[in-house]
Short mmCIF file of N, CA and C in Angstrom, two decimals:
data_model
loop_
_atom_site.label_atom_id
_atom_site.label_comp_id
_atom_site.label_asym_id
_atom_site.label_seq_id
_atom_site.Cartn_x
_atom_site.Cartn_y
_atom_site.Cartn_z
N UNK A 209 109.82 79.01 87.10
CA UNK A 209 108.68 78.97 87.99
C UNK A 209 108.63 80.19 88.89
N UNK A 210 109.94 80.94 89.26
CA UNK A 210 110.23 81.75 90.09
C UNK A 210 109.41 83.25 89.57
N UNK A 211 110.13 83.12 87.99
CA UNK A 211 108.64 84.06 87.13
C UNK A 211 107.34 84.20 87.36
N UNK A 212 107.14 82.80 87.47
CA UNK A 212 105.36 83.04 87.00
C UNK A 212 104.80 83.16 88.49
N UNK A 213 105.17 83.17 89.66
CA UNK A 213 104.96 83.47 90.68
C UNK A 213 105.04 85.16 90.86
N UNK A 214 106.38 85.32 90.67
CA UNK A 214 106.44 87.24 90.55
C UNK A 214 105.57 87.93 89.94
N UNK A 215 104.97 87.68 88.83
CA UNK A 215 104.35 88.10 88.02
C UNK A 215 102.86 87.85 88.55
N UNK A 216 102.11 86.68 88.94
CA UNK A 216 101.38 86.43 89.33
C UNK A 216 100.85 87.64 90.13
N UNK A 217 101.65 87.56 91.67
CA UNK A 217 101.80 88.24 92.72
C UNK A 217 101.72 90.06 91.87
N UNK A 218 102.32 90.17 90.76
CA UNK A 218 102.24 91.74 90.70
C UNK A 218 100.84 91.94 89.67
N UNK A 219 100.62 90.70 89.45
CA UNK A 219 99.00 90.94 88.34
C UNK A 219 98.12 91.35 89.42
N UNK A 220 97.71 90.14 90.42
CA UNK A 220 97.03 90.41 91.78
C UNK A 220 96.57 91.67 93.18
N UNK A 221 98.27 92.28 92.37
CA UNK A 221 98.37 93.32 93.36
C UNK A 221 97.68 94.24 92.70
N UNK A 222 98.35 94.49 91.18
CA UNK A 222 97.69 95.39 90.28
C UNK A 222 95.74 96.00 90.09
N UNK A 223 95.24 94.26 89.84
CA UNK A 223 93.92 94.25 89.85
C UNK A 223 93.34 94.34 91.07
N UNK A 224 94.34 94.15 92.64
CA UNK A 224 93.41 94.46 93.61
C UNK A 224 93.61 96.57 93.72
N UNK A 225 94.29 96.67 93.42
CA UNK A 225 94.47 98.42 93.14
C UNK A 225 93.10 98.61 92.13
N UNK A 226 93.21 98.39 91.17
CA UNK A 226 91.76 98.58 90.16
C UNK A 226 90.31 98.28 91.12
N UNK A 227 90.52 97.28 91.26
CA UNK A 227 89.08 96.94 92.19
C UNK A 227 88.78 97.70 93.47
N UNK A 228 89.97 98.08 94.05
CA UNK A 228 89.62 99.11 94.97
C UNK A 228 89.17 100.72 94.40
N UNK A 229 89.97 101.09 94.00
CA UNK A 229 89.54 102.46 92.86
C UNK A 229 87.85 102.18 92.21
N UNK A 230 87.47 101.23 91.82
CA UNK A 230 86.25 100.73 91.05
C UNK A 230 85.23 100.55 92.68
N UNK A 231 85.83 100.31 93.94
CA UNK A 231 84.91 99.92 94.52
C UNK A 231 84.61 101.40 95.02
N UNK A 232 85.07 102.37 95.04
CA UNK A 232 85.50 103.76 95.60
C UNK A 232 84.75 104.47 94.73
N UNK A 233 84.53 104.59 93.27
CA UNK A 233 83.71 105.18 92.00
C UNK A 233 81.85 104.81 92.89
N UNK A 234 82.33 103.15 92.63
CA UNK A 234 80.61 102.61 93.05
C UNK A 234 79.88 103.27 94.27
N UNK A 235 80.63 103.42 95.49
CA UNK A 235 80.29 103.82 96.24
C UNK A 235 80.31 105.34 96.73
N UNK A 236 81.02 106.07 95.59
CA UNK A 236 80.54 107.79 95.83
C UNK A 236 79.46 107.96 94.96
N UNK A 237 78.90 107.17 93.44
CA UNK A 237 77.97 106.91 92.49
C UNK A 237 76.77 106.51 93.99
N UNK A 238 76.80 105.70 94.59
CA UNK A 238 75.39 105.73 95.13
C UNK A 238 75.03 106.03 96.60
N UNK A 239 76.44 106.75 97.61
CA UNK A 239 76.18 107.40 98.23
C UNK A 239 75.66 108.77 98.04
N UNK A 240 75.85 109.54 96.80
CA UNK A 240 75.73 110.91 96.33
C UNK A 240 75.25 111.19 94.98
N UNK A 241 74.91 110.03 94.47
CA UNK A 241 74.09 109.78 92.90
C UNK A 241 75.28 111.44 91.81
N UNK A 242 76.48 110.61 92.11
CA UNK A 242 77.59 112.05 91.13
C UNK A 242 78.52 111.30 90.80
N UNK A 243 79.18 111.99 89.63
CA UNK A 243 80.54 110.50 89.44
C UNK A 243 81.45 111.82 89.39
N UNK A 244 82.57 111.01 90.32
CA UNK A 244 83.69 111.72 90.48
C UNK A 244 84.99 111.81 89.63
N UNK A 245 85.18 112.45 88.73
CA UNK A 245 85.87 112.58 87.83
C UNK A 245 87.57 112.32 88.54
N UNK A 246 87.67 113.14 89.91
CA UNK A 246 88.83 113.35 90.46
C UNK A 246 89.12 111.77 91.30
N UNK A 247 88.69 111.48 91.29
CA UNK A 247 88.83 110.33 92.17
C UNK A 247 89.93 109.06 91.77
N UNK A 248 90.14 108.87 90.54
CA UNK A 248 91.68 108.43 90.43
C UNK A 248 92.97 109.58 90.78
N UNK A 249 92.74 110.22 90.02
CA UNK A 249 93.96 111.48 90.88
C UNK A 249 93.73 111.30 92.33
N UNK A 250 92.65 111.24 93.06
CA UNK A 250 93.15 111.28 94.70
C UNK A 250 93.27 110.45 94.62
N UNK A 251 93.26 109.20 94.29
CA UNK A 251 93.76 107.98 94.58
C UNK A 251 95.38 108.05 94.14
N UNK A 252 96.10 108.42 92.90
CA UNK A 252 97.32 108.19 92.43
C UNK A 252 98.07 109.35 93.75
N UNK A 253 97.36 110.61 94.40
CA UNK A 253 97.83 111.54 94.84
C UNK A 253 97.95 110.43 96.41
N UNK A 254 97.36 109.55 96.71
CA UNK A 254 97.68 109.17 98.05
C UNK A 254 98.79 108.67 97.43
N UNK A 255 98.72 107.21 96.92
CA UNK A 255 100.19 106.46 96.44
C UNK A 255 101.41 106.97 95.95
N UNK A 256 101.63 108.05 95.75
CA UNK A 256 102.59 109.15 95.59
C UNK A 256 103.00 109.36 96.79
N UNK A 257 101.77 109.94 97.33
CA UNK A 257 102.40 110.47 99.08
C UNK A 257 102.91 109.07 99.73
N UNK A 258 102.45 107.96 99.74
CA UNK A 258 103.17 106.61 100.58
C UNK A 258 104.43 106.52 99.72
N UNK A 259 104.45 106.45 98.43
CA UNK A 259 106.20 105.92 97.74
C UNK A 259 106.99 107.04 98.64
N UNK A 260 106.69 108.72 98.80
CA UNK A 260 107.78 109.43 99.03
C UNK A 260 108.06 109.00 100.84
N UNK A 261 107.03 108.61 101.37
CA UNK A 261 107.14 108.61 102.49
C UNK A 261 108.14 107.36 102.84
N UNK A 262 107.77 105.92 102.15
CA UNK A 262 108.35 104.77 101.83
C UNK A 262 110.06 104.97 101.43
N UNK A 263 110.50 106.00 100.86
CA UNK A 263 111.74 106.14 100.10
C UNK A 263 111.90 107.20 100.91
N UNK A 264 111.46 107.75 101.68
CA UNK A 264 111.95 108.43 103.04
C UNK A 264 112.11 107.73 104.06
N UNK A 265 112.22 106.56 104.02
CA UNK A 265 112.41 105.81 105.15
C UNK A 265 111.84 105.54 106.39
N UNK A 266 110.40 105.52 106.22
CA UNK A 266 109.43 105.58 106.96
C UNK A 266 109.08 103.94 106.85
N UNK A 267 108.59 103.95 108.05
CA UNK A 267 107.84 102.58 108.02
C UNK A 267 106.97 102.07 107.49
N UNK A 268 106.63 101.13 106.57
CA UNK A 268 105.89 100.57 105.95
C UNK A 268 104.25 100.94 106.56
N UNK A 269 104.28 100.52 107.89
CA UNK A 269 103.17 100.61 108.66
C UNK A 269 102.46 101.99 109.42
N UNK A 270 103.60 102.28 109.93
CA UNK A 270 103.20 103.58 109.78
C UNK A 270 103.10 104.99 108.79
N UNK A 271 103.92 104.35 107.50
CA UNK A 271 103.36 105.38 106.42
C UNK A 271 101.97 104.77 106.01
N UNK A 272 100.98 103.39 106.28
CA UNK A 272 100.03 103.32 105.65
C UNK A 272 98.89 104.58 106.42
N UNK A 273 99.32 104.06 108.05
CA UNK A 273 98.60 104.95 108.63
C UNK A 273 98.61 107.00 108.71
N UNK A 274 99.39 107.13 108.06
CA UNK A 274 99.94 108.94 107.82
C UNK A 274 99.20 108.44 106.10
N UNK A 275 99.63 107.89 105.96
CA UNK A 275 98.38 108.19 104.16
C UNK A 275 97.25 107.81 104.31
N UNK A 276 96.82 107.51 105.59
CA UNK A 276 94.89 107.33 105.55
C UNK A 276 94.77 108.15 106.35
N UNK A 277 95.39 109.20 107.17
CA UNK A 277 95.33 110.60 107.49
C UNK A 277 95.30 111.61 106.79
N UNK A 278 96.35 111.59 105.96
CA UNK A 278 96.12 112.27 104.50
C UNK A 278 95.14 111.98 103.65
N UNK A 279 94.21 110.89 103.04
CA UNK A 279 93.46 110.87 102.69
C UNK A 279 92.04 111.37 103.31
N UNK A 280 91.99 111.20 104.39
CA UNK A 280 90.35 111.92 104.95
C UNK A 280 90.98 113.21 104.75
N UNK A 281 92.06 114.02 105.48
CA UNK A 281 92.05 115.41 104.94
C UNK A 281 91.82 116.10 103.69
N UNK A 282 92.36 115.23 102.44
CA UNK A 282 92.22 115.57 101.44
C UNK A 282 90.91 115.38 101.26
N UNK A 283 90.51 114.39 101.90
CA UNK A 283 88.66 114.29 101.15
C UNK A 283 87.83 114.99 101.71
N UNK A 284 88.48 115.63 103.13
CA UNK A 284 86.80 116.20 103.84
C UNK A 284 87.68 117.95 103.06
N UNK A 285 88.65 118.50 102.88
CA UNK A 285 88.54 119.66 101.86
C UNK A 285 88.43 119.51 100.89
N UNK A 286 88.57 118.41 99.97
CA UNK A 286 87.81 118.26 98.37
C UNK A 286 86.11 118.29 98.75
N UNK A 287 85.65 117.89 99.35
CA UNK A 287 84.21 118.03 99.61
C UNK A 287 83.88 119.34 100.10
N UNK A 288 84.49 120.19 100.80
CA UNK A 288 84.15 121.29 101.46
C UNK A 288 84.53 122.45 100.25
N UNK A 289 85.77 122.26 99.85
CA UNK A 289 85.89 123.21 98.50
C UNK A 289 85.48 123.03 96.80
N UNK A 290 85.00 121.86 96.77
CA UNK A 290 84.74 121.01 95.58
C UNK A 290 83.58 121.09 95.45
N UNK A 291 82.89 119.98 96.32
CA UNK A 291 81.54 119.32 96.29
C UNK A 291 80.23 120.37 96.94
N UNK A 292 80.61 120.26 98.18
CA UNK A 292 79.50 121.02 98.64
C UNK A 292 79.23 122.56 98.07
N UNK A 293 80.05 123.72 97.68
CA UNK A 293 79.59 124.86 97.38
C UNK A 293 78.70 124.53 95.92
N UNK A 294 79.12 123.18 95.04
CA UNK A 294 78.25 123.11 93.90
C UNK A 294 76.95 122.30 93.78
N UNK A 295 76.99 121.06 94.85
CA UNK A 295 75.75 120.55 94.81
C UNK A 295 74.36 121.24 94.68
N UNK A 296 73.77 122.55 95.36
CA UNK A 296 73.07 123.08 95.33
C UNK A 296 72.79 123.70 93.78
N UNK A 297 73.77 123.99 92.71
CA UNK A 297 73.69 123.91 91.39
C UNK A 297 72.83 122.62 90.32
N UNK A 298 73.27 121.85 90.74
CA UNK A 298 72.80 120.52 89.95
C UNK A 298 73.90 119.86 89.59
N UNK A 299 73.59 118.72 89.16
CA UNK A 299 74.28 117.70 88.88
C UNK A 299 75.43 117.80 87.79
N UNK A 300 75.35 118.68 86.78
CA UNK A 300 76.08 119.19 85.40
C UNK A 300 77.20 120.08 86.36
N UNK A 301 76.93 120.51 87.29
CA UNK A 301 77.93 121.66 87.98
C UNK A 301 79.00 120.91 89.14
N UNK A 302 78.13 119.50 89.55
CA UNK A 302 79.38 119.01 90.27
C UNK A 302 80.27 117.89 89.29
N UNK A 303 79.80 117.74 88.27
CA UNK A 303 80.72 116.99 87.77
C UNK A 303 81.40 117.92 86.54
N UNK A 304 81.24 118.93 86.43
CA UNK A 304 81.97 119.98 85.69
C UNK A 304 83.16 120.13 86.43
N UNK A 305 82.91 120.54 87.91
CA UNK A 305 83.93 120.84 89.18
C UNK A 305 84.42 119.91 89.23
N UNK A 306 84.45 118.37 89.58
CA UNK A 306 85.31 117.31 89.59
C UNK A 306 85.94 116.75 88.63
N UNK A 307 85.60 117.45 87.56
CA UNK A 307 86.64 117.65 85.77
C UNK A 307 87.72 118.40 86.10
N UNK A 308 87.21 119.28 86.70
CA UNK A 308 88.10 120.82 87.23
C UNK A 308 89.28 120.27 87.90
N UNK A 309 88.69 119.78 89.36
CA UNK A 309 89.37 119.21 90.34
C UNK A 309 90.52 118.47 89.71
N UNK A 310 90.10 117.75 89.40
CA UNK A 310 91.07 116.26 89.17
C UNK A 310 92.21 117.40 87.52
N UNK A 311 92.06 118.09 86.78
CA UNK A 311 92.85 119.08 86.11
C UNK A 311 93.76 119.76 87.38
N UNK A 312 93.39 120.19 88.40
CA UNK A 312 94.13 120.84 89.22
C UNK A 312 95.00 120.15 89.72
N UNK A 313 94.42 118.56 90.14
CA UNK A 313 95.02 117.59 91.32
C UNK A 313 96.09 117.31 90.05
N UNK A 314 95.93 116.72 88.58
CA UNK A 314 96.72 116.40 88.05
C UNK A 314 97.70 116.90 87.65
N UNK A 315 97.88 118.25 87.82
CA UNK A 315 99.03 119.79 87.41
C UNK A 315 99.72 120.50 88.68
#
């Protein structure tokens, strides 16, 4: 029984990670009518930064809050070096760049 509880608990956790990532797609899709190619990489690139911070011995609580610091930084210069110099191109040019992006973020 001790199983199907663990498991439970890590399905839950899993699919609430997906649904957040999915709610994050939906809502740059119709704040900015663009789909963001990079946007799992910044997502895997925050949870990276909390495990090292976590296994650095940081506080649970306060590494959530230093990785949602890190995340607006990363997002307001992915938008400033990413997004905005191409929007004025068209639509084929910012999601060419967020192909780009997310190749860079992933290497």
């Amino acid at each position: 029984m001790v199983r199907f509880w663990s498991l439970f608990v890590d399905a839950m956790t899993l699919g609430s990670v997906y649904a957040f990532i999915a709610l994050g797609f939906h809502l740059i899709f119709r704040a900015g009518r663009m789909i963001d190619f990079a946007q799992g990489n910044k997502a895997v690139l925050g949870g990276l930064f909390a495990l090292t911070l976590v296994e650095g011995h940081v506080a649970p609580v306060a590494a959530l809050f230093v990785v949602g610091a890190f995340g607006l930084v990363v997002g307001l210069v992915y938008d400033k070096v990413v997004i905005a110099p191409t929007q004025r191109n068209g639509t084929i040019a910012v999601v060419s760049a967020t192909v780009g992006a997310s190749l860079v973020i992933a290497n």
